[in-house]
Each structure stands twice: as C-alpha cells, then as structure tokens.
Amino acid sequence: MAPASYNCIFNTICVMDASTRLGTKLVKRLLKRGYTVHAAIQNHGESSSLKGIECEEKKLKIFESDPFDYHSILDALKGCSGLFYNFESPADYPTYDEEMGEVEVRAAHNVLEACAQTDTIEKVVFTSSATTIIWGHDAPSIDERHWTDINFCRKFKLWYAMSKTLAEKTAWGLAMDRGINMVTINSGLLMGPELTITNPYLKGAAEMYEDGVFVTVDLDFLVDAHICVYEDIASYGRYLCFNHIINQKQDALKLVQMLSPLPSPPQSLEEDTTIIQQRISNKKLNKLMVDFRGCQPQMMDQNANQDICLS
C-alpha cells in the first residue's frame, strides 16, 4: 500500500512548457500514473515530441501557451489541480544575457498570477536551478537555505544564474502573497545527448568544480523528483536535485570530452585521483524520495490495466 502521505488521487495536471525534454518526459510519466494532462506548449516549442503518445480518450489535451500571454496560461490551467512549470529561453533569445532576467521574471510572474486566479490549483511545482543556490558563498556546506548573490552574478556575468534566481524569488514572492502552495526543484545540470558546450548552466563550470558544487542530474531522476514533491502532501520549500557530483578529474575529463571531443588527455591527468570536497547537500530531497521509490511498483500495478500506451 502506498504511504499515507502520498496523494495518489488521479486528477488533472498542467505541464508547462511540455515541449522541453523535462516537460515531455513529465507528460508521459504522469499519463502512465493515471493523471489527465494539459500539455502546454510555449510559442517557441514544438509539439512533435507529444504526437506519438497514445492514451485514453481525453487523457491528454495539448494547449498552445505563451508565458507572456496571461489568458493563454489561464486557458491551459482551467480545471487543473496542479502545475509543473519549467522555462526555457524563447527562440528569439538564443543566449542568456542580462536582459534574460527580465524575461524570466515576467514569465514567472504571469504564471504564478494565473495560478492565483485559478480556483482549482492546489499545488505548483516550479523548476528552478542549483545555480540559484551555489554562487557567492564561502560557507563550508550549502543547501536549499542558501540563495545565490545577485551582485556576485552581475560582477562575473553569470546571467543564467542571475535570471533563474530572480525568477524563483519572484515566484516565491507571489506564492506567499497569494497563498499558493508551491515547491521548487533546484536542478543540477541536466545530462543527456542533447547537452552541448553552449548550455548556459556551464558558465563558471571550472569554479563550480573547484568549489565542490558542480552537480548534475539524469532526466529520469529529475522527473521522479518532480512527481515525488507534487504527490507528497508534506513537501515544502526548495529541493536541491542532483544524483551526481563532478569532483574528480576523471569525471571532469569525461564531461569535457562529451561536450567537445579532443585528443586523449595526458596520462597524468587521467591518473589523478584527487577528490574535491563536496560542499553541497541534497539530503532534504533524498529523504523524501525513499518513500516515493517504495511506492513506485504499486503505483505501476494500479495502472497496469488502464489503456495507456506510450510510444
């Protein structure tokens, strides 16, 4: 039997932006768990990743949604009890610069304000970044209680971290002011074949490595974390989300070669076994995930007889 703290009632969830890697995987996983899903595709996204999904009639509805168009957000949220929100830069903003902070803040404000105006919304899971936590500290250990220093970001032009921090703070301000039940997933660098050297998270990668805060996460783990904090009624606040830390030369070299294949590195580097002390903790999420993972087989069994096929 699933833990009592989990709300396993199958209801309607909105995923926005559903065209991202995270969004698409969330849609598929939520359908498999029995939810009805409103997949909100932002105006710069593609819905092709969702077209191969077959599910029960009316279980999946696709909406075109613009985070800067308040009414399109309201349309996607109508009748939903929960929202998973993640933001990727629009096509006309291909790189992160200082102006992207304003873009993300506007989007976060519109989405949270729309949630406040939607009576059925019970919980919001807001995807943020570990970069909203790690920059500008000299503390021996860092966790969800820490916030990145905005002035530090401006000084070193860490625009991605600055944008994510400003957007998350905006979301928290509105959530507290409007009484919205919100939690955030502060994700490490999302790994996968789509990762390239131009990913804005990688700005300051060498410093993150040296400081013992260069964390990464696999897509499946990230999706599980989102669903876990949504379904656990006791979840609260921020959750650092990662399942690997790059704090050894071998791991750093593997990442470098994946991003930009180069001739074999000097053997002396490959044999260097130095381990950078880890300064970042995800204990809060890991504690929550223990019960969630125990619930997984039973949740899948409950849905085995439902006519849901993911292709």
PDB file of C-alpha atoms in Angstrom:
ATOM      1  CA  MET A   1       0.000   0.000   0.000  1.00  0.00           C
ATOM      2  CA  ALA A   2       1.310   3.478  -0.848  1.00  0.00           C
ATOM      3  CA  PRO A   3       2.471   5.660   2.056  1.00  0.00           C
ATOM      4  CA  ALA A   4      -0.367   7.641   3.587  1.00  0.00           C
ATOM      5  CA  SER A   5       1.478  10.909   2.926  1.00  0.00           C
ATOM      6  CA  TYR A   6       1.052  10.465  -0.827  1.00  0.00           C
ATOM      7  CA  ASN A   7      -1.918  11.949  -2.607  1.00  0.00           C
ATOM      8  CA  CYS A   8      -2.453   9.285  -5.281  1.00  0.00           C
ATOM      9  CA  ILE A   9      -5.872  10.528  -6.421  1.00  0.00           C
ATOM     10  CA  PHE A  10      -5.718  10.795 -10.198  1.00  0.00           C
ATOM     11  CA  ASN A  11      -6.637  14.298 -11.251  1.00  0.00           C
ATOM     12  CA  THR A  12      -5.779  16.853 -13.894  1.00  0.00           C
ATOM     13  CA  ILE A  13      -2.285  18.326 -14.107  1.00  0.00           C
ATOM     14  CA  CYS A  14      -0.861  21.045 -16.351  1.00  0.00           C
ATOM     15  CA  VAL A  15       2.709  20.706 -17.642  1.00  0.00           C
ATOM     16  CA  MET A  16       4.205  23.951 -18.948  1.00  0.00           C
ATOM     17  CA  ASP A  17       6.421  24.007 -21.094  1.00  0.00           C
ATOM     18  CA  ALA A  18       5.592  20.480 -22.295  1.00  0.00           C
ATOM     19  CA  SER A  19       7.878  20.735 -25.342  1.00  0.00           C
ATOM     20  CA  THR A  20      11.117  20.651 -23.320  1.00  0.00           C
ATOM     21  CA  ARG A  21      12.932  17.398 -22.509  1.00  0.00           C
ATOM     22  CA  LEU A  22      11.722  17.599 -18.937  1.00  0.00           C
ATOM     23  CA  GLY A  23       8.203  18.634 -19.914  1.00  0.00           C
ATOM     24  CA  THR A  24       7.741  15.850 -22.454  1.00  0.00           C
ATOM     25  CA  LYS A  25       9.001  13.181 -20.050  1.00  0.00           C
ATOM     26  CA  LEU A  26       6.748  14.526 -17.301  1.00  0.00           C
ATOM     27  CA  VAL A  27       3.713  14.315 -19.590  1.00  0.00           C
ATOM     28  CA  LYS A  28       4.459  10.675 -20.414  1.00  0.00           C
ATOM     29  CA  ARG A  29       5.129   9.710 -16.810  1.00  0.00           C
ATOM     30  CA  LEU A  30       2.023  11.462 -15.499  1.00  0.00           C
ATOM     31  CA  LEU A  31      -0.181   9.759 -18.093  1.00  0.00           C
ATOM     32  CA  LYS A  32       1.298   6.440 -17.096  1.00  0.00           C
ATOM     33  CA  ARG A  33       0.429   7.171 -13.476  1.00  0.00           C
ATOM     34  CA  GLY A  34      -3.201   7.803 -14.402  1.00  0.00           C
ATOM     35  CA  TYR A  35      -3.390  11.577 -14.475  1.00  0.00           C
ATOM     36  CA  THR A  36      -5.208  13.642 -17.071  1.00  0.00           C
ATOM     37  CA  VAL A  37      -2.648  16.063 -18.515  1.00  0.00           C
ATOM     38  CA  HIS A  38      -2.902  19.517 -20.043  1.00  0.00           C
ATOM     39  CA  ALA A  39       0.307  19.794 -22.068  1.00  0.00           C
ATOM     40  CA  ALA A  40       1.009  23.497 -22.561  1.00  0.00           C
ATOM     41  CA  ILE A  41       3.408  24.119 -25.433  1.00  0.00           C
ATOM     42  CA  GLN A  42       5.026  27.534 -25.298  1.00  0.00           C
ATOM     43  CA  ASN A  43       5.002  29.532 -28.507  1.00  0.00           C
ATOM     44  CA  HIS A  44       8.644  28.721 -29.329  1.00  0.00           C
ATOM     45  CA  GLY A  45       8.211  24.997 -28.728  1.00  0.00           C
ATOM     46  CA  GLU A  46       7.349  22.014 -30.876  1.00  0.00           C
ATOM     47  CA  SER A  47       4.553  19.563 -30.161  1.00  0.00           C
ATOM     48  CA  SER A  48       6.066  16.787 -32.300  1.00  0.00           C
ATOM     49  CA  SER A  49       7.520  15.091 -29.208  1.00  0.00           C
ATOM     50  CA  LEU A  50       3.968  14.628 -27.888  1.00  0.00           C
ATOM     51  CA  LYS A  51       2.304  13.402 -31.076  1.00  0.00           C
ATOM     52  CA  GLY A  52       3.493   9.828 -30.626  1.00  0.00           C
ATOM     53  CA  ILE A  53       1.735   9.430 -27.294  1.00  0.00           C
ATOM     54  CA  GLU A  54      -1.361   7.270 -27.293  1.00  0.00           C
ATOM     55  CA  CYS A  55      -3.568   7.315 -24.229  1.00  0.00           C
ATOM     56  CA  GLU A  56      -7.152   7.022 -23.096  1.00  0.00           C
ATOM     57  CA  GLU A  57      -9.553   9.367 -24.821  1.00  0.00           C
ATOM     58  CA  LYS A  58      -9.444  12.850 -23.311  1.00  0.00           C
ATOM     59  CA  LYS A  59      -6.490  11.970 -21.028  1.00  0.00           C
ATOM     60  CA  LEU A  60      -4.148  14.280 -22.915  1.00  0.00           C
ATOM     61  CA  LYS A  61      -5.016  17.773 -24.114  1.00  0.00           C
ATOM     62  CA  ILE A  62      -2.480  19.972 -25.881  1.00  0.00           C
ATOM     63  CA  PHE A  63      -2.586  23.758 -25.498  1.00  0.00           C
ATOM     64  CA  GLU A  64      -0.587  26.472 -27.189  1.00  0.00           C
ATOM     65  CA  SER A  65       0.560  28.701 -24.373  1.00  0.00           C
ATOM     66  CA  ASP A  66       2.668  31.841 -24.253  1.00  0.00           C
ATOM     67  CA  PRO A  67       4.173  32.711 -20.850  1.00  0.00           C
ATOM     68  CA  PHE A  68       3.787  36.378 -21.794  1.00  0.00           C
ATOM     69  CA  ASP A  69       0.106  35.932 -22.686  1.00  0.00           C
ATOM     70  CA  TYR A  70      -1.801  35.752 -19.408  1.00  0.00           C
ATOM     71  CA  HIS A  71      -5.032  34.497 -20.976  1.00  0.00           C
ATOM     72  CA  SER A  72      -3.341  31.591 -22.778  1.00  0.00           C
ATOM     73  CA  ILE A  73      -1.943  30.481 -19.412  1.00  0.00           C
ATOM     74  CA  LEU A  74      -5.391  30.638 -17.837  1.00  0.00           C
ATOM     75  CA  ASP A  75      -6.808  28.503 -20.663  1.00  0.00           C
ATOM     76  CA  ALA A  76      -4.205  25.785 -20.088  1.00  0.00           C
ATOM     77  CA  LEU A  77      -4.739  25.828 -16.303  1.00  0.00           C
ATOM     78  CA  LYS A  78      -8.544  25.632 -16.445  1.00  0.00           C
ATOM     79  CA  GLY A  79      -9.755  22.621 -14.465  1.00  0.00           C
ATOM     80  CA  CYS A  80      -6.266  21.637 -13.275  1.00  0.00           C
ATOM     81  CA  SER A  81      -5.368  20.906  -9.669  1.00  0.00           C
ATOM     82  CA  GLY A  82      -1.620  21.085 -10.183  1.00  0.00           C
ATOM     83  CA  LEU A  83       1.035  22.724 -12.351  1.00  0.00           C
ATOM     84  CA  PHE A  84       4.562  21.669 -13.291  1.00  0.00           C
ATOM     85  CA  TYR A  85       6.290  24.776 -14.640  1.00  0.00           C
ATOM     86  CA  ASN A  86       9.662  24.909 -16.383  1.00  0.00           C
ATOM     87  CA  PHE A  87      11.103  27.673 -18.535  1.00  0.00           C
ATOM     88  CA  GLU A  88      13.472  27.582 -21.483  1.00  0.00           C
ATOM     89  CA  SER A  89      14.558  30.704 -23.334  1.00  0.00           C
ATOM     90  CA  PRO A  90      12.456  31.692 -26.376  1.00  0.00           C
ATOM     91  CA  ALA A  91      13.875  31.253 -29.874  1.00  0.00           C
ATOM     92  CA  ASP A  92      14.456  34.994 -30.183  1.00  0.00           C
ATOM     93  CA  TYR A  93      16.674  34.865 -27.075  1.00  0.00           C
ATOM     94  CA  PRO A  94      19.148  32.136 -28.107  1.00  0.00           C
ATOM     95  CA  THR A  95      21.722  33.099 -25.474  1.00  0.00           C
ATOM     96  CA  TYR A  96      21.479  34.224 -21.866  1.00  0.00           C
ATOM     97  CA  ASP A  97      22.381  37.842 -21.246  1.00  0.00           C
ATOM     98  CA  GLU A  98      21.458  40.435 -18.652  1.00  0.00           C
ATOM     99  CA  GLU A  99      18.072  41.057 -20.293  1.00  0.00           C
ATOM    100  CA  MET A 100      17.045  37.428 -19.884  1.00  0.00           C
ATOM    101  CA  GLY A 101      16.486  38.091 -16.189  1.00  0.00           C
ATOM    102  CA  GLU A 102      13.596  40.401 -17.059  1.00  0.00           C
ATOM    103  CA  VAL A 103      12.173  37.832 -19.488  1.00  0.00           C
ATOM    104  CA  GLU A 104      12.180  35.015 -16.917  1.00  0.00           C
ATOM    105  CA  VAL A 105      10.783  37.245 -14.196  1.00  0.00           C
ATOM    106  CA  ARG A 106       7.872  38.331 -16.415  1.00  0.00           C
ATOM    107  CA  ALA A 107       7.092  34.729 -17.341  1.00  0.00           C
ATOM    108  CA  ALA A 108       7.233  33.549 -13.716  1.00  0.00           C
ATOM    109  CA  HIS A 109       5.034  36.446 -12.594  1.00  0.00           C
ATOM    110  CA  ASN A 110       2.390  35.730 -15.233  1.00  0.00           C
ATOM    111  CA  VAL A 111       2.281  32.014 -14.477  1.00  0.00           C
ATOM    112  CA  LEU A 112       2.017  32.422 -10.692  1.00  0.00           C
ATOM    113  CA  GLU A 113      -0.577  35.172 -11.030  1.00  0.00           C
ATOM    114  CA  ALA A 114      -2.630  32.903 -13.306  1.00  0.00           C
ATOM    115  CA  CYS A 115      -2.376  30.134 -10.708  1.00  0.00           C
ATOM    116  CA  ALA A 116      -3.683  32.527  -8.073  1.00  0.00           C
ATOM    117  CA  GLN A 117      -6.685  33.243 -10.301  1.00  0.00           C
ATOM    118  CA  THR A 118      -7.397  29.545 -10.929  1.00  0.00           C
ATOM    119  CA  ASP A 119      -9.508  28.245  -8.050  1.00  0.00           C
ATOM    120  CA  THR A 120      -8.773  24.586  -8.755  1.00  0.00           C
ATOM    121  CA  ILE A 121      -4.976  24.847  -8.445  1.00  0.00           C
ATOM    122  CA  GLU A 122      -3.808  23.111  -5.272  1.00  0.00           C
ATOM    123  CA  LYS A 123      -0.064  22.850  -5.836  1.00  0.00           C
ATOM    124  CA  VAL A 124       2.655  24.239  -8.101  1.00  0.00           C
ATOM    125  CA  VAL A 125       5.999  22.576  -8.762  1.00  0.00           C
ATOM    126  CA  PHE A 126       8.358  25.249 -10.085  1.00  0.00           C
ATOM    127  CA  THR A 127      11.518  24.027 -11.815  1.00  0.00           C
ATOM    128  CA  SER A 128      14.466  26.160 -10.829  1.00  0.00           C
ATOM    129  CA  SER A 129      18.217  25.598 -10.821  1.00  0.00           C
ATOM    130  CA  ALA A 130      21.007  24.742  -8.421  1.00  0.00           C
ATOM    131  CA  THR A 131      22.650  27.908  -9.733  1.00  0.00           C
ATOM    132  CA  THR A 132      20.125  29.893  -7.660  1.00  0.00           C
ATOM    133  CA  ILE A 133      21.852  28.470  -4.591  1.00  0.00           C
ATOM    134  CA  ILE A 134      25.579  27.997  -5.190  1.00  0.00           C
ATOM    135  CA  TRP A 135      27.087  31.364  -6.158  1.00  0.00           C
ATOM    136  CA  GLY A 136      28.641  33.917  -3.806  1.00  0.00           C
ATOM    137  CA  HIS A 137      29.078  31.783  -0.657  1.00  0.00           C
ATOM    138  CA  ASP A 138      32.105  30.792   1.374  1.00  0.00           C
ATOM    139  CA  ALA A 139      30.152  28.550   3.761  1.00  0.00           C
ATOM    140  CA  PRO A 140      31.624  25.049   4.241  1.00  0.00           C
ATOM    141  CA  SER A 141      28.272  23.461   3.325  1.00  0.00           C
ATOM    142  CA  ILE A 142      25.492  24.702   1.036  1.00  0.00           C
ATOM    143  CA  ASP A 143      21.869  23.569   0.826  1.00  0.00           C
ATOM    144  CA  GLU A 144      18.387  24.871  -0.004  1.00  0.00           C
ATOM    145  CA  ARG A 145      18.572  27.557   2.674  1.00  0.00           C
ATOM    146  CA  HIS A 146      21.172  29.464   0.659  1.00  0.00           C
ATOM    147  CA  TRP A 147      20.487  31.919  -2.149  1.00  0.00           C
ATOM    148  CA  THR A 148      22.854  32.987  -4.914  1.00  0.00           C
ATOM    149  CA  ASP A 149      24.162  36.545  -4.544  1.00  0.00           C
ATOM    150  CA  ILE A 150      22.720  38.636  -7.394  1.00  0.00           C
ATOM    151  CA  ASN A 151      25.536  41.197  -7.208  1.00  0.00           C
ATOM    152  CA  PHE A 152      28.081  38.392  -7.479  1.00  0.00           C
ATOM    153  CA  CYS A 153      26.323  37.214 -10.651  1.00  0.00           C
ATOM    154  CA  ARG A 154      26.361  40.679 -12.148  1.00  0.00           C
ATOM    155  CA  LYS A 155      30.053  41.135 -11.330  1.00  0.00           C
ATOM    156  CA  PHE A 156      31.053  37.894 -13.062  1.00  0.00           C
ATOM    157  CA  LYS A 157      28.332  37.990 -15.751  1.00  0.00           C
ATOM    158  CA  LEU A 158      26.660  34.794 -14.580  1.00  0.00           C
ATOM    159  CA  TRP A 159      23.469  35.719 -16.409  1.00  0.00           C
ATOM    160  CA  TYR A 160      21.876  32.261 -16.301  1.00  0.00           C
ATOM    161  CA  ALA A 161      22.261  32.024 -12.535  1.00  0.00           C
ATOM    162  CA  MET A 162      21.041  35.604 -12.116  1.00  0.00           C
ATOM    163  CA  SER A 163      17.970  35.030 -14.300  1.00  0.00           C
ATOM    164  CA  LYS A 164      17.000  31.815 -12.534  1.00  0.00           C
ATOM    165  CA  THR A 165      17.486  33.418  -9.118  1.00  0.00           C
ATOM    166  CA  LEU A 166      15.400  36.490  -9.938  1.00  0.00           C
ATOM    167  CA  ALA A 167      12.638  34.339 -11.461  1.00  0.00           C
ATOM    168  CA  GLU A 168      12.497  31.990  -8.489  1.00  0.00           C
ATOM    169  CA  LYS A 169      12.444  34.860  -5.999  1.00  0.00           C
ATOM    170  CA  THR A 170       9.614  36.450  -7.974  1.00  0.00           C
ATOM    171  CA  ALA A 171       7.685  33.172  -7.894  1.00  0.00           C
ATOM    172  CA  TRP A 172       8.170  32.788  -4.145  1.00  0.00           C
ATOM    173  CA  GLY A 173       7.095  36.370  -3.534  1.00  0.00           C
ATOM    174  CA  LEU A 174       3.843  35.850  -5.429  1.00  0.00           C
ATOM    175  CA  ALA A 175       3.232  32.408  -3.938  1.00  0.00           C
ATOM    176  CA  MET A 176       3.483  33.760  -0.401  1.00  0.00           C
ATOM    177  CA  ASP A 177       1.460  36.861  -1.192  1.00  0.00           C
ATOM    178  CA  ARG A 178      -1.338  34.953  -2.962  1.00  0.00           C
ATOM    179  CA  GLY A 179      -1.335  31.884  -0.702  1.00  0.00           C
ATOM    180  CA  ILE A 180      -0.207  29.463  -3.420  1.00  0.00           C
ATOM    181  CA  ASN A 181       1.117  26.077  -2.304  1.00  0.00           C
ATOM    182  CA  MET A 182       4.429  25.944  -4.196  1.00  0.00           C
ATOM    183  CA  VAL A 183       7.601  23.881  -4.061  1.00  0.00           C
ATOM    184  CA  THR A 184      10.706  24.269  -6.203  1.00  0.00           C
ATOM    185  CA  ILE A 185      13.062  21.709  -7.689  1.00  0.00           C
ATOM    186  CA  ASN A 186      16.509  23.279  -7.900  1.00  0.00           C
ATOM    187  CA  SER A 187      18.059  21.095 -10.551  1.00  0.00           C
ATOM    188  CA  GLY A 188      21.699  20.393 -11.276  1.00  0.00           C
ATOM    189  CA  LEU A 189      22.973  20.330 -14.854  1.00  0.00           C
ATOM    190  CA  LEU A 190      20.628  18.082 -16.851  1.00  0.00           C
ATOM    191  CA  MET A 191      22.678  15.391 -18.556  1.00  0.00           C
ATOM    192  CA  GLY A 192      21.916  13.632 -21.844  1.00  0.00           C
ATOM    193  CA  PRO A 193      22.902  13.504 -25.504  1.00  0.00           C
ATOM    194  CA  GLU A 194      21.326  16.930 -26.080  1.00  0.00           C
ATOM    195  CA  LEU A 195      23.820  18.623 -23.748  1.00  0.00           C
ATOM    196  CA  THR A 196      26.201  20.950 -25.591  1.00  0.00           C
ATOM    197  CA  ILE A 197      29.052  23.223 -24.614  1.00  0.00           C
ATOM    198  CA  THR A 198      26.782  26.252 -25.194  1.00  0.00           C
ATOM    199  CA  ASN A 199      24.461  25.280 -22.325  1.00  0.00           C
ATOM    200  CA  PRO A 200      24.242  28.428 -20.143  1.00  0.00           C
ATOM    201  CA  TYR A 201      24.452  26.378 -16.924  1.00  0.00           C
ATOM    202  CA  LEU A 202      28.116  25.695 -17.776  1.00  0.00           C
ATOM    203  CA  LYS A 203      29.151  29.332 -17.321  1.00  0.00           C
ATOM    204  CA  GLY A 204      31.605  29.154 -14.416  1.00  0.00           C
ATOM    205  CA  ALA A 205      31.943  25.347 -14.629  1.00  0.00           C
ATOM    206  CA  ALA A 206      35.624  25.404 -13.600  1.00  0.00           C
ATOM    207  CA  GLU A 207      34.806  27.424 -10.494  1.00  0.00           C
ATOM    208  CA  MET A 208      31.873  25.142  -9.630  1.00  0.00           C
ATOM    209  CA  TYR A 209      34.207  22.157  -9.882  1.00  0.00           C
ATOM    210  CA  GLU A 210      36.888  23.747  -7.703  1.00  0.00           C
ATOM    211  CA  ASP A 211      34.278  24.788  -5.123  1.00  0.00           C
ATOM    212  CA  GLY A 212      32.792  21.269  -4.880  1.00  0.00           C
ATOM    213  CA  VAL A 213      29.329  22.339  -6.098  1.00  0.00           C
ATOM    214  CA  PHE A 214      29.296  21.113  -9.727  1.00  0.00           C
ATOM    215  CA  VAL A 215      26.257  18.825  -9.642  1.00  0.00           C
ATOM    216  CA  THR A 216      24.404  17.009 -12.429  1.00  0.00           C
ATOM    217  CA  VAL A 217      21.155  15.105 -12.732  1.00  0.00           C
ATOM    218  CA  ASP A 218      19.742  12.420 -15.042  1.00  0.00           C
ATOM    219  CA  LEU A 219      16.370  13.038 -16.675  1.00  0.00           C
ATOM    220  CA  ASP A 220      14.609  10.064 -15.054  1.00  0.00           C
ATOM    221  CA  PHE A 221      15.752  11.104 -11.577  1.00  0.00           C
ATOM    222  CA  LEU A 222      14.670  14.692 -12.226  1.00  0.00           C
ATOM    223  CA  VAL A 223      11.204  13.578 -13.353  1.00  0.00           C
ATOM    224  CA  ASP A 224      10.838  11.312 -10.310  1.00  0.00           C
ATOM    225  CA  ALA A 225      11.799  14.212  -8.049  1.00  0.00           C
ATOM    226  CA  HIS A 226       9.114  16.452  -9.565  1.00  0.00           C
ATOM    227  CA  ILE A 227       6.371  13.879  -9.159  1.00  0.00           C
ATOM    228  CA  CYS A 228       7.587  12.994  -5.676  1.00  0.00           C
ATOM    229  CA  VAL A 229       7.321  16.541  -4.328  1.00  0.00           C
ATOM    230  CA  TYR A 230       3.942  17.001  -6.025  1.00  0.00           C
ATOM    231  CA  GLU A 231       2.375  13.843  -4.609  1.00  0.00           C
ATOM    232  CA  ASP A 232       3.814  14.100  -1.098  1.00  0.00           C
ATOM    233  CA  ILE A 233       1.487  16.397   0.809  1.00  0.00           C
ATOM    234  CA  ALA A 234       4.261  17.065   3.340  1.00  0.00           C
ATOM    235  CA  SER A 235       6.669  18.558   0.770  1.00  0.00           C
ATOM    236  CA  TYR A 236       7.568  22.207   1.258  1.00  0.00           C
ATOM    237  CA  GLY A 237      10.020  24.869   0.156  1.00  0.00           C
ATOM    238  CA  ARG A 238      13.026  24.227  -2.068  1.00  0.00           C
ATOM    239  CA  TYR A 239      14.650  20.915  -3.025  1.00  0.00           C
ATOM    240  CA  LEU A 240      18.172  20.638  -4.414  1.00  0.00           C
ATOM    241  CA  CYS A 241      18.010  17.920  -7.061  1.00  0.00           C
ATOM    242  CA  PHE A 242      21.081  16.033  -8.294  1.00  0.00           C
ATOM    243  CA  ASN A 243      22.313  12.448  -8.388  1.00  0.00           C
ATOM    244  CA  HIS A 244      25.954  13.026  -9.277  1.00  0.00           C
ATOM    245  CA  ILE A 245      28.697  15.485  -8.396  1.00  0.00           C
ATOM    246  CA  ILE A 246      31.692  16.197 -10.579  1.00  0.00           C
ATOM    247  CA  ASN A 247      34.515  16.443  -8.052  1.00  0.00           C
ATOM    248  CA  GLN A 248      37.178  14.189  -9.576  1.00  0.00           C
ATOM    249  CA  LYS A 249      39.465  14.841 -12.551  1.00  0.00           C
ATOM    250  CA  GLN A 250      38.244  11.707 -14.345  1.00  0.00           C
ATOM    251  CA  ASP A 251      34.613  12.868 -14.198  1.00  0.00           C
ATOM    252  CA  ALA A 252      35.546  16.360 -15.339  1.00  0.00           C
ATOM    253  CA  LEU A 253      37.516  14.961 -18.280  1.00  0.00           C
ATOM    254  CA  LYS A 254      34.599  12.728 -19.299  1.00  0.00           C
ATOM    255  CA  LEU A 255      32.289  15.754 -19.378  1.00  0.00           C
ATOM    256  CA  VAL A 256      34.800  17.813 -21.369  1.00  0.00           C
ATOM    257  CA  GLN A 257      35.242  15.039 -23.928  1.00  0.00           C
ATOM    258  CA  MET A 258      31.477  14.605 -24.228  1.00  0.00           C
ATOM    259  CA  LEU A 259      30.978  18.326 -24.862  1.00  0.00           C
ATOM    260  CA  SER A 260      34.000  18.877 -27.102  1.00  0.00           C
ATOM    261  CA  PRO A 261      35.820  15.717 -28.238  1.00  0.00           C
ATOM    262  CA  LEU A 262      39.567  16.293 -28.027  1.00  0.00           C
ATOM    263  CA  PRO A 263      42.701  14.172 -28.384  1.00  0.00           C
ATOM    264  CA  SER A 264      43.389  11.914 -25.416  1.00  0.00           C
ATOM    265  CA  PRO A 265      44.386  13.938 -22.329  1.00  0.00           C
ATOM    266  CA  PRO A 266      47.796  13.496 -20.713  1.00  0.00           C
ATOM    267  CA  GLN A 267      48.019  10.253 -18.743  1.00  0.00           C
ATOM    268  CA  SER A 268      48.973  12.236 -15.638  1.00  0.00           C
ATOM    269  CA  LEU A 269      45.520  13.848 -15.645  1.00  0.00           C
ATOM    270  CA  GLU A 270      43.724  10.523 -16.139  1.00  0.00           C
ATOM    271  CA  GLU A 271      45.623   9.034 -13.199  1.00  0.00           C
ATOM    272  CA  ASP A 272      44.950  11.975 -10.875  1.00  0.00           C
ATOM    273  CA  THR A 273      42.684  10.623  -8.128  1.00  0.00           C
ATOM    274  CA  THR A 274      42.290  13.892  -6.249  1.00  0.00           C
ATOM    275  CA  ILE A 275      38.747  14.350  -4.905  1.00  0.00           C
ATOM    276  CA  ILE A 276      37.392  17.858  -4.326  1.00  0.00           C
ATOM    277  CA  GLN A 277      35.452  18.062  -1.072  1.00  0.00           C
ATOM    278  CA  GLN A 278      31.701  18.158  -1.716  1.00  0.00           C
ATOM    279  CA  ARG A 279      30.150  21.342  -0.315  1.00  0.00           C
ATOM    280  CA  ILE A 280      26.548  20.862  -1.444  1.00  0.00           C
ATOM    281  CA  SER A 281      23.828  18.675   0.073  1.00  0.00           C
ATOM    282  CA  ASN A 282      20.597  17.175  -1.286  1.00  0.00           C
ATOM    283  CA  LYS A 283      19.621  15.337   1.902  1.00  0.00           C
ATOM    284  CA  LYS A 284      16.226  17.020   2.025  1.00  0.00           C
ATOM    285  CA  LEU A 285      15.138  15.555  -1.321  1.00  0.00           C
ATOM    286  CA  ASN A 286      16.776  12.171  -0.771  1.00  0.00           C
ATOM    287  CA  LYS A 287      14.817  11.704   2.446  1.00  0.00           C
ATOM    288  CA  LEU A 288      11.568  12.375   0.594  1.00  0.00           C
ATOM    289  CA  MET A 289      12.500  10.096  -2.309  1.00  0.00           C
ATOM    290  CA  VAL A 290      12.973   6.999  -0.125  1.00  0.00           C
ATOM    291  CA  ASP A 291       9.229   6.561   0.471  1.00  0.00           C
ATOM    292  CA  PHE A 292       8.368   7.653  -3.083  1.00  0.00           C
ATOM    293  CA  ARG A 293      10.541   4.977  -4.677  1.00  0.00           C
ATOM    294  CA  GLY A 294       8.971   2.346  -2.453  1.00  0.00           C
ATOM    295  CA  CYS A 295       5.581   3.466  -3.817  1.00  0.00           C
ATOM    296  CA  GLN A 296       6.609   3.073  -7.478  1.00  0.00           C
ATOM    297  CA  PRO A 297       5.910  -0.666  -8.146  1.00  0.00           C
ATOM    298  CA  GLN A 298       2.475  -0.433  -6.555  1.00  0.00           C
ATOM    299  CA  MET A 299       1.614   2.712  -8.482  1.00  0.00           C
ATOM    300  CA  MET A 300       2.556   0.982 -11.731  1.00  0.00           C
ATOM    301  CA  ASP A 301       0.475  -2.072 -10.811  1.00  0.00           C
ATOM    302  CA  GLN A 302      -2.576   0.115 -10.184  1.00  0.00           C
ATOM    303  CA  ASN A 303      -2.342   1.441 -13.741  1.00  0.00           C
ATOM    304  CA  ALA A 304      -1.415  -1.815 -15.489  1.00  0.00           C
ATOM    305  CA  ASN A 305      -4.974  -2.411 -16.657  1.00  0.00           C
ATOM    306  CA  GLN A 306      -5.532   1.108 -17.966  1.00  0.00           C
ATOM    307  CA  ASP A 307      -5.447   1.570 -21.720  1.00  0.00           C
ATOM    308  CA  ILE A 308      -2.423   3.823 -21.758  1.00  0.00           C
ATOM    309  CA  CYS A 309       0.329   3.227 -24.277  1.00  0.00           C
ATOM    310  CA  LEU A 310       3.409   5.385 -24.558  1.00  0.00           C
ATOM    311  CA  SER A 311       5.270   5.165 -27.824  1.00  0.00           C
TER     312      SER A 311
END
